[in-house]
PDB file of C-alpha atoms in Angstrom:
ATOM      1  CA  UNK F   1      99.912 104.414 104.827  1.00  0.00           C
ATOM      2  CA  UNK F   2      97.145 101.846 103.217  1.00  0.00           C
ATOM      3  CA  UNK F   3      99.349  98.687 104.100  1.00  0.00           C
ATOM      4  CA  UNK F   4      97.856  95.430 104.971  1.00  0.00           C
ATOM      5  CA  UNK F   5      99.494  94.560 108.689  1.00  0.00           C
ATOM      6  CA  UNK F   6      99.168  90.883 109.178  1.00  0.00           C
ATOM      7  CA  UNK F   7      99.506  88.837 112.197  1.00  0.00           C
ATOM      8  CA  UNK F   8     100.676  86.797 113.436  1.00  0.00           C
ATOM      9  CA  UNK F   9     103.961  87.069 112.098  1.00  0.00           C
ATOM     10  CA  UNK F  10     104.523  83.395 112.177  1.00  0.00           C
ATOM     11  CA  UNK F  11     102.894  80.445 113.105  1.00  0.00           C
ATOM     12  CA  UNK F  12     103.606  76.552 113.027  1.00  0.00           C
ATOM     13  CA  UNK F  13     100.725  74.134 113.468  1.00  0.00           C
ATOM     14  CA  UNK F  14     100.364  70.611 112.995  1.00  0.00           C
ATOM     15  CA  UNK F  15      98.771  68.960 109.559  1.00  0.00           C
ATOM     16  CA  UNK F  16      95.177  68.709 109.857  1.00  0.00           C
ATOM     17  CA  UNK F  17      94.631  72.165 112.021  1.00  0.00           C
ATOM     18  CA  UNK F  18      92.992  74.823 110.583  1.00  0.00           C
ATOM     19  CA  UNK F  19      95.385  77.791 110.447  1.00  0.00           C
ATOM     20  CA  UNK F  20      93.924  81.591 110.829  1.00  0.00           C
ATOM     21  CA  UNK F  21      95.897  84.597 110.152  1.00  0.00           C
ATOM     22  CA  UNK F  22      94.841  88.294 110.421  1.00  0.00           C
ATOM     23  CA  UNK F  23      94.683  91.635 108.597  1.00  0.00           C
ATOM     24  CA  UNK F  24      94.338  95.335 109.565  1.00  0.00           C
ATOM     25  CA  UNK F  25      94.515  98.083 107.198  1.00  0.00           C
ATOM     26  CA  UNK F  26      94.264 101.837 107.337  1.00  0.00           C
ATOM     27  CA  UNK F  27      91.957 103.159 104.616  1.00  0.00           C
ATOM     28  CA  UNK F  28      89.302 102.705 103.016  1.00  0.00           C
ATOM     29  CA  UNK F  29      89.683 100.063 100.254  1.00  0.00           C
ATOM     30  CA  UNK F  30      87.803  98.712  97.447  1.00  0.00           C
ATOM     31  CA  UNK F  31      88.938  95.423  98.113  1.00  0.00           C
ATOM     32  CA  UNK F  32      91.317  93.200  99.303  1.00  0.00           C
ATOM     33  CA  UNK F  33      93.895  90.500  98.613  1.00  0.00           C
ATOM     34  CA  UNK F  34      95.331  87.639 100.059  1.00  0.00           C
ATOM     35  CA  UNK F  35      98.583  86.265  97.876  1.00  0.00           C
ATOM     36  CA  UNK F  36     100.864  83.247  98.875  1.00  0.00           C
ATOM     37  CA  UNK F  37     104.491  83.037  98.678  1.00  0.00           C
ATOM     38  CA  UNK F  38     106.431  80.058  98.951  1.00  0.00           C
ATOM     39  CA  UNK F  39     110.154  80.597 100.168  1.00  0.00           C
ATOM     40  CA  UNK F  40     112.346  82.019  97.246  1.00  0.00           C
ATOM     41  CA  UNK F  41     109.243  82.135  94.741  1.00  0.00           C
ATOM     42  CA  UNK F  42     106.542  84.660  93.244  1.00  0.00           C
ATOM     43  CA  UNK F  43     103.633  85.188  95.129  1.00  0.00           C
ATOM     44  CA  UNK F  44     100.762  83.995  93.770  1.00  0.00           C
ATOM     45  CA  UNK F  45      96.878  85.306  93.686  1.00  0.00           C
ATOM     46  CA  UNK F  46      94.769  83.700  96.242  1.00  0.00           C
ATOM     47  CA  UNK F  47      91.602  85.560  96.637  1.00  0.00           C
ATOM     48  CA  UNK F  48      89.747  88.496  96.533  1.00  0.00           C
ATOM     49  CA  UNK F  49      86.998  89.889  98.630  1.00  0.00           C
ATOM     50  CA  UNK F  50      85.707  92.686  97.579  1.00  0.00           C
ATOM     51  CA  UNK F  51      84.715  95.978 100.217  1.00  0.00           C
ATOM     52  CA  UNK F  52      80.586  94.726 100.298  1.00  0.00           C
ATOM     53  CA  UNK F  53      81.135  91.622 100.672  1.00  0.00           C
ATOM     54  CA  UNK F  54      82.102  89.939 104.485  1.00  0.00           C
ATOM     55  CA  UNK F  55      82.923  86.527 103.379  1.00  0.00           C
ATOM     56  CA  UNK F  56      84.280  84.717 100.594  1.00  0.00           C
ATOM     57  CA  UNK F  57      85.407  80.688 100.298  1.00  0.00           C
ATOM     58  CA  UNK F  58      87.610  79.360  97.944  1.00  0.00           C
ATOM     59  CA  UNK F  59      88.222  75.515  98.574  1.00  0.00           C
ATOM     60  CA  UNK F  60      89.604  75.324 101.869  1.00  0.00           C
ATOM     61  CA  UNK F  61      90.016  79.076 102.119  1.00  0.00           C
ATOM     62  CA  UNK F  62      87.781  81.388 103.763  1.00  0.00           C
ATOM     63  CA  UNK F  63      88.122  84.876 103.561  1.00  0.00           C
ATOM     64  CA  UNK F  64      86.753  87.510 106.107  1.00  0.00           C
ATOM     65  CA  UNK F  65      86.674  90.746 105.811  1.00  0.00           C
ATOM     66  CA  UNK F  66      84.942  93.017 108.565  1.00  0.00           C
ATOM     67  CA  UNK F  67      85.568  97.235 106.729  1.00  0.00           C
ATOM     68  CA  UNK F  68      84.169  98.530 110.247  1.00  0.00           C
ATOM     69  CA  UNK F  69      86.961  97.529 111.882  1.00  0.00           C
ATOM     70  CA  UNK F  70      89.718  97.471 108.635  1.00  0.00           C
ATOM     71  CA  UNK F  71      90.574  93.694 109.595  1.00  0.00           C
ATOM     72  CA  UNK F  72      90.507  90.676 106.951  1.00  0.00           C
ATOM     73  CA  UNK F  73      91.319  87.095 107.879  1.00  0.00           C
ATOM     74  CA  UNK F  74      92.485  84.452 105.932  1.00  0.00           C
ATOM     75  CA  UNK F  75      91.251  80.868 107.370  1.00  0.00           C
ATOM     76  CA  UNK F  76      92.918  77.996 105.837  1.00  0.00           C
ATOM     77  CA  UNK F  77      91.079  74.724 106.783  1.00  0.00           C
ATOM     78  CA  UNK F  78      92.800  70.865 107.684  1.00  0.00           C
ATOM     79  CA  UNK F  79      96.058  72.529 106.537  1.00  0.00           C
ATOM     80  CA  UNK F  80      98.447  70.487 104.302  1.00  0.00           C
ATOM     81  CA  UNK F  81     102.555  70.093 104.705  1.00  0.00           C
ATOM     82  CA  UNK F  82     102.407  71.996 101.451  1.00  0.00           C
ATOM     83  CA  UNK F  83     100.474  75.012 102.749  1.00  0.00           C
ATOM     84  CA  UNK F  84     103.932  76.273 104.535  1.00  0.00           C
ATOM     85  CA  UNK F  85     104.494  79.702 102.950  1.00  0.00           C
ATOM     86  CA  UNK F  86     104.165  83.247 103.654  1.00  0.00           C
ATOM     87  CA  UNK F  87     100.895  84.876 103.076  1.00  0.00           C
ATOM     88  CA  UNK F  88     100.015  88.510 102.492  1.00  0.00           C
ATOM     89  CA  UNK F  89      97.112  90.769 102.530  1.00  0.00           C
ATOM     90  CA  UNK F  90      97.501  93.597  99.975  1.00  0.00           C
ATOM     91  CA  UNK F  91      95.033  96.702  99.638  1.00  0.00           C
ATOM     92  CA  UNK F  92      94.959  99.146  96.687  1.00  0.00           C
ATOM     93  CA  UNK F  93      96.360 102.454  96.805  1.00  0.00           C
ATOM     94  CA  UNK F  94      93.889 104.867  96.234  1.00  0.00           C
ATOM     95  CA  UNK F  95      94.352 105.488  92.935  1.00  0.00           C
ATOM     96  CA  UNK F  96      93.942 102.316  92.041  1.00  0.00           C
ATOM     97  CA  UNK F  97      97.562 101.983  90.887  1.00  0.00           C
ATOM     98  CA  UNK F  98      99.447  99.719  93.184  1.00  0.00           C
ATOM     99  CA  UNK F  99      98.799  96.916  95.051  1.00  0.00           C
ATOM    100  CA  UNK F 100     100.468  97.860  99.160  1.00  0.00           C
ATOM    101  CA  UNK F 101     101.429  94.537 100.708  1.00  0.00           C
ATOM    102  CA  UNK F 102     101.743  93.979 104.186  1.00  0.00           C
ATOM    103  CA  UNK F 103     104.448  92.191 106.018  1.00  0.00           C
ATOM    104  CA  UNK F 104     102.865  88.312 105.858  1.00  0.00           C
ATOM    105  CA  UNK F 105     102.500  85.570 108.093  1.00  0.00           C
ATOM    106  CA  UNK F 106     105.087  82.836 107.486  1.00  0.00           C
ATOM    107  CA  UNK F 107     102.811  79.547 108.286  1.00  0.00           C
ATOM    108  CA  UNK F 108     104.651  76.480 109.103  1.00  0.00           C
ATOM    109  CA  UNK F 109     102.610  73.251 108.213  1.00  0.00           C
ATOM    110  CA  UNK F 110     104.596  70.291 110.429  1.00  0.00           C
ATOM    111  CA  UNK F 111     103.359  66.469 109.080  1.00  0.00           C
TER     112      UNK F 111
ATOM    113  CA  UNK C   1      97.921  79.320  81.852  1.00  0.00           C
ATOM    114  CA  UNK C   2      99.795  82.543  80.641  1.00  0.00           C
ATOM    115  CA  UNK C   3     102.171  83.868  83.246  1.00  0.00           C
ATOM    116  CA  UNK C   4     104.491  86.394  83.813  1.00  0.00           C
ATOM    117  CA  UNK C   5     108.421  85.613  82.687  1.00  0.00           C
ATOM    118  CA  UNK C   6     111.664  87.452  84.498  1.00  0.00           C
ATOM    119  CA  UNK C   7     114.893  87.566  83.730  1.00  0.00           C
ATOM    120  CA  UNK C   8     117.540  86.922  84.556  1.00  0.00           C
ATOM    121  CA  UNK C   9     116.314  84.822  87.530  1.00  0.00           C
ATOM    122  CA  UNK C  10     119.694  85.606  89.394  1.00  0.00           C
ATOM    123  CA  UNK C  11     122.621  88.291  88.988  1.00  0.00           C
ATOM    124  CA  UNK C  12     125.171  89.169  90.676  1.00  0.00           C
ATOM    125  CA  UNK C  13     126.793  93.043  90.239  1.00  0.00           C
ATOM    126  CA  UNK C  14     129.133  94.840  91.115  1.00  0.00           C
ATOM    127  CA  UNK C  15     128.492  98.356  93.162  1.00  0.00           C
ATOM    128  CA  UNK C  16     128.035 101.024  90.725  1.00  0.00           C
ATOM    129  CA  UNK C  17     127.356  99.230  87.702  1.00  0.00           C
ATOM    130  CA  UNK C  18     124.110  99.386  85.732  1.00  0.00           C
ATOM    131  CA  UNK C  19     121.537  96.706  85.953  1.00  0.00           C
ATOM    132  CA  UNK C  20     118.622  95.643  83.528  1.00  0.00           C
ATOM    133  CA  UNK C  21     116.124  93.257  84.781  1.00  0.00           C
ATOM    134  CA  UNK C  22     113.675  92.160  82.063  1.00  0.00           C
ATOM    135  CA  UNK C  23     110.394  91.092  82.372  1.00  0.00           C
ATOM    136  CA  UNK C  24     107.656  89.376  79.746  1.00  0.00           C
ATOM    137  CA  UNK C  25     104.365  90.573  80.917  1.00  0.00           C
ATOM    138  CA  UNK C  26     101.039  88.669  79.875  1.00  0.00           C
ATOM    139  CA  UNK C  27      99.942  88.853  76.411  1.00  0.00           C
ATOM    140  CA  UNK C  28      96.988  90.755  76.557  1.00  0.00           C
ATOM    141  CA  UNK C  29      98.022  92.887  80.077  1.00  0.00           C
ATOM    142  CA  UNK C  30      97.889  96.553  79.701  1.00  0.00           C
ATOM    143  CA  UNK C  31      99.270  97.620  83.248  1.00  0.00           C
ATOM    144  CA  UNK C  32     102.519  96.509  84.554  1.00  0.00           C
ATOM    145  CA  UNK C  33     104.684  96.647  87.764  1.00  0.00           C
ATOM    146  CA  UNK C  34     107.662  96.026  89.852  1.00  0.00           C
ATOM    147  CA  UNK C  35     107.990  95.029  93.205  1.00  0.00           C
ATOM    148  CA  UNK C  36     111.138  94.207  95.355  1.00  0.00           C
ATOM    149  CA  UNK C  37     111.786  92.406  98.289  1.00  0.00           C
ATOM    150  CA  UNK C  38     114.895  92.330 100.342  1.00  0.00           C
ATOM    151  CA  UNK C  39     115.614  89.269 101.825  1.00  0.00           C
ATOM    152  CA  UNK C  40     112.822  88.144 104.888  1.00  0.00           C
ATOM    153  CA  UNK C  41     110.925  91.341 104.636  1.00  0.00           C
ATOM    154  CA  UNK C  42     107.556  92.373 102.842  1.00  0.00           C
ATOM    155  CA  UNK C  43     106.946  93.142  99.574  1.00  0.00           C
ATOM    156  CA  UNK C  44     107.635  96.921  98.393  1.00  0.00           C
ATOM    157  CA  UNK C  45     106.038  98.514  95.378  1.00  0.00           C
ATOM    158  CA  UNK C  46     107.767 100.501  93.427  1.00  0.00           C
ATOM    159  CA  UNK C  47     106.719 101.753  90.284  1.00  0.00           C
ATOM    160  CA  UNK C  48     103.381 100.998  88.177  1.00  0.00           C
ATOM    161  CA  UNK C  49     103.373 101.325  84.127  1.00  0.00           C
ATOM    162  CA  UNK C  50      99.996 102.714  81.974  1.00  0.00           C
ATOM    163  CA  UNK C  51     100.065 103.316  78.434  1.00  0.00           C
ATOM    164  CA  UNK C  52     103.123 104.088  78.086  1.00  0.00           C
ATOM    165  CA  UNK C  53     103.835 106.017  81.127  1.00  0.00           C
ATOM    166  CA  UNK C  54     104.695 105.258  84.806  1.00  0.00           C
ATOM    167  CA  UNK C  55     101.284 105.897  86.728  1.00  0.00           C
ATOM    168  CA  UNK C  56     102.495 105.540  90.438  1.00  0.00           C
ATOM    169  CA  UNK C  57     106.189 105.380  91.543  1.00  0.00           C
ATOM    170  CA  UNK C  58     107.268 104.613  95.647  1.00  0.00           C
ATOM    171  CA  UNK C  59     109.886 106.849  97.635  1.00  0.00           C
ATOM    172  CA  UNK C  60     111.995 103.751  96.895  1.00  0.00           C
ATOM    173  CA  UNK C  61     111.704 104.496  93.257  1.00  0.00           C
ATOM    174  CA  UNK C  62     114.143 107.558  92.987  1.00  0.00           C
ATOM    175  CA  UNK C  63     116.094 108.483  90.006  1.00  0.00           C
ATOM    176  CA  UNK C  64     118.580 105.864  89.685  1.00  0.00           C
ATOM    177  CA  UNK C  65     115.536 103.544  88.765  1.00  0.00           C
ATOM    178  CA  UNK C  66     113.532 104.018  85.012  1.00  0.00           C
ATOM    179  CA  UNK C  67     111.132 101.754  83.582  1.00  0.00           C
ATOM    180  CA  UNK C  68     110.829 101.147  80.054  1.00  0.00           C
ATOM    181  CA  UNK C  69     108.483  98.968  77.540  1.00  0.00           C
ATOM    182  CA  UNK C  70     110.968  98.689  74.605  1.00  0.00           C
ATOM    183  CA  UNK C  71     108.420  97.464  72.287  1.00  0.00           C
ATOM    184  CA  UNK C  72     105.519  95.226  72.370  1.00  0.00           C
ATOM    185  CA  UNK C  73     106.435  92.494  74.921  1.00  0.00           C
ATOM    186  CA  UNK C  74     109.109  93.635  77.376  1.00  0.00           C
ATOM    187  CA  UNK C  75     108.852  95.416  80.296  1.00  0.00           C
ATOM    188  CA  UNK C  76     112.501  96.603  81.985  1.00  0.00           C
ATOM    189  CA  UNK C  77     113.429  97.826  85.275  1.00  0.00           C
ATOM    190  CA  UNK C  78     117.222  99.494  84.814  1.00  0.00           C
ATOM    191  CA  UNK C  79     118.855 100.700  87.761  1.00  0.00           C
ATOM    192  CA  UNK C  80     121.370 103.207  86.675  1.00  0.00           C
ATOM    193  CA  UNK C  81     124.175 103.075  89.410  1.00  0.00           C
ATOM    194  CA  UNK C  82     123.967  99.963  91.456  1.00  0.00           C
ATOM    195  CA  UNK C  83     124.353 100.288  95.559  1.00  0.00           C
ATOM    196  CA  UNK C  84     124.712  97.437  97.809  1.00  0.00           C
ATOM    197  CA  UNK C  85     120.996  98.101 100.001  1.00  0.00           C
ATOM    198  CA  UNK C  86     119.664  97.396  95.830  1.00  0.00           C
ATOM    199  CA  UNK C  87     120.084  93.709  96.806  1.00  0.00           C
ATOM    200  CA  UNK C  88     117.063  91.932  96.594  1.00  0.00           C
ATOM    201  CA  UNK C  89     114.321  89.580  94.683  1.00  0.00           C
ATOM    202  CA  UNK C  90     112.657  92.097  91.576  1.00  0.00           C
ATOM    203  CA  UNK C  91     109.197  91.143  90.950  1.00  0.00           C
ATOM    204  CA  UNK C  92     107.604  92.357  87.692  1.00  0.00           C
ATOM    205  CA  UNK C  93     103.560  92.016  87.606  1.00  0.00           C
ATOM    206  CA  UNK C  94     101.113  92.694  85.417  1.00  0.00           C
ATOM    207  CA  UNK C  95      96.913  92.835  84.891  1.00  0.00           C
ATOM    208  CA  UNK C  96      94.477  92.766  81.939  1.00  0.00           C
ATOM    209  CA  UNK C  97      92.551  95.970  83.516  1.00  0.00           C
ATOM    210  CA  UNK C  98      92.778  98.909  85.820  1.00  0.00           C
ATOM    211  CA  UNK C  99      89.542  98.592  87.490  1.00  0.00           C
ATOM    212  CA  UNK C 100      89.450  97.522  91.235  1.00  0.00           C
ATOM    213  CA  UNK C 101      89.273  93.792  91.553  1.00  0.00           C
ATOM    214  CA  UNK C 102      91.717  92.327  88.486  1.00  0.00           C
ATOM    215  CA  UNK C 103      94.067  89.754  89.814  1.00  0.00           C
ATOM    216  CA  UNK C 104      97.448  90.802  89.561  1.00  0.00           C
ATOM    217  CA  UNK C 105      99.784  88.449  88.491  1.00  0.00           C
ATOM    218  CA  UNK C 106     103.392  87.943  89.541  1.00  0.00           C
ATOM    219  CA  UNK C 107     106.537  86.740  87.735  1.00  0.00           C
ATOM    220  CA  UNK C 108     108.889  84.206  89.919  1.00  0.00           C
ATOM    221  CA  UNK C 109     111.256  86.954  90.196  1.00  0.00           C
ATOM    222  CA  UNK C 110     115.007  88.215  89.424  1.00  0.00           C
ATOM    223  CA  UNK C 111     117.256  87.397  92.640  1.00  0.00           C
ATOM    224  CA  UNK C 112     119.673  90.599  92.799  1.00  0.00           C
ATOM    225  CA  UNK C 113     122.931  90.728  94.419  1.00  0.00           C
ATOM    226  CA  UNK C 114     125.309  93.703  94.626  1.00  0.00           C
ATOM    227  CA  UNK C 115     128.837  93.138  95.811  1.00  0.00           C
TER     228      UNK C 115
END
């Protein structure tokens, strides 16, 4: 299997603290992908970091992603009430068909 | 910003009847998906849509499940026979490209109950 395994699988942390959750994967991939989910919504495209690249930023996301050891993690900085979601990494199937999700961290932002 | 539309966002069936969940990809999209979730577990892919033709399907995908794009805009999932386990959210997708690195893009989903 090419899923995404996050962890932890939750995690509740006061506003202001920076929140960091973690990625391992199986295969080789292309890139990676880090979506958010807010209870009882769509998920919704955070960012992408491609295979040669080892870190991306995105406003007060930073993306790591380390292919030696298949491991990606998603930093979110001075977190808000508002960042409480889930958030998955997802990896492309080889074929370049599917997007495989993992099973998400379910962040709890407490004001 | 363009986004993708589901519906209906919530049904409720009963077991054995036949379900169509509908889905509006963006405009200009050219491959399309569905994804389920059962309630407080991970996303599951199950079946990806090319040019008329389904590109990648999932073990979960088996043949009480077909995916048609009617005409130029819609994109349905029909599940032939409903079962109780088909409870879940039904998340239709879609991207502009193939290639590695296009964003898919999710619809906000069609909540599925079977009683």
């Amino acid at each position: 299997s090419q899923q995404g395994e996050e962890d932890p699988q939750a995690l509740s942390i006061q506003e202001g603290e920076n929140a960091t959750m973690n990625c391992s994967y199986k295969t080789s991939i292309n890139n990676l992908q880090w979506y958010r989910q807010n209870s009882g919504r769509g998920l919704v495209h955070l960012i992408l970091i491609r295979s040669n690249e080892r870190e991306k930023h995105s406003g007060r996301l930073r993306v790591t992603l380390d292919t030696s050891k298949k491991s990606s993690s998603l930093l979110i900085t001075a977190s808000r009430a508002a960042d409480t979601a889930s958030y998955f990494c997802a990896t492309e199937n080889q074929a370049g068909t599917a997007l495989i999700f993992g099973k998400g961290t379910t962040l709890s932002v407490s004001s | 910003e363009p986004e993708v539309t589901q519906t209906p966002s919530h049904q409720v069936t009963q077991m054995g009847q036949e379900v169509i969940l509908r889905c509006v990809p963006i405009s200009n999209h050219l491959y399309f998906y569905w994804y389920r979730q059962i309630l407080g577990q991970k996303v599951e892919f199950l079946v990806s849509f090319y040019n008329n033709e389904i590109s990648e399907k999932s073990e979960i995908f088996d043949d009480q499940f077909s995916v048609e794009r009617p005409d130029g805009s819609n994109f349905t999932l029909k599940i032939r026979s409903t079962k109780l386990e088909d409870s879940a959210m039904y998340f239709c997708a879609s991207r502009s490209q193939g290639s590695s690195g296009n964003t898919i893009y999710f619809g906000e989903g069609s909540w599925l109950t079977v009683v």
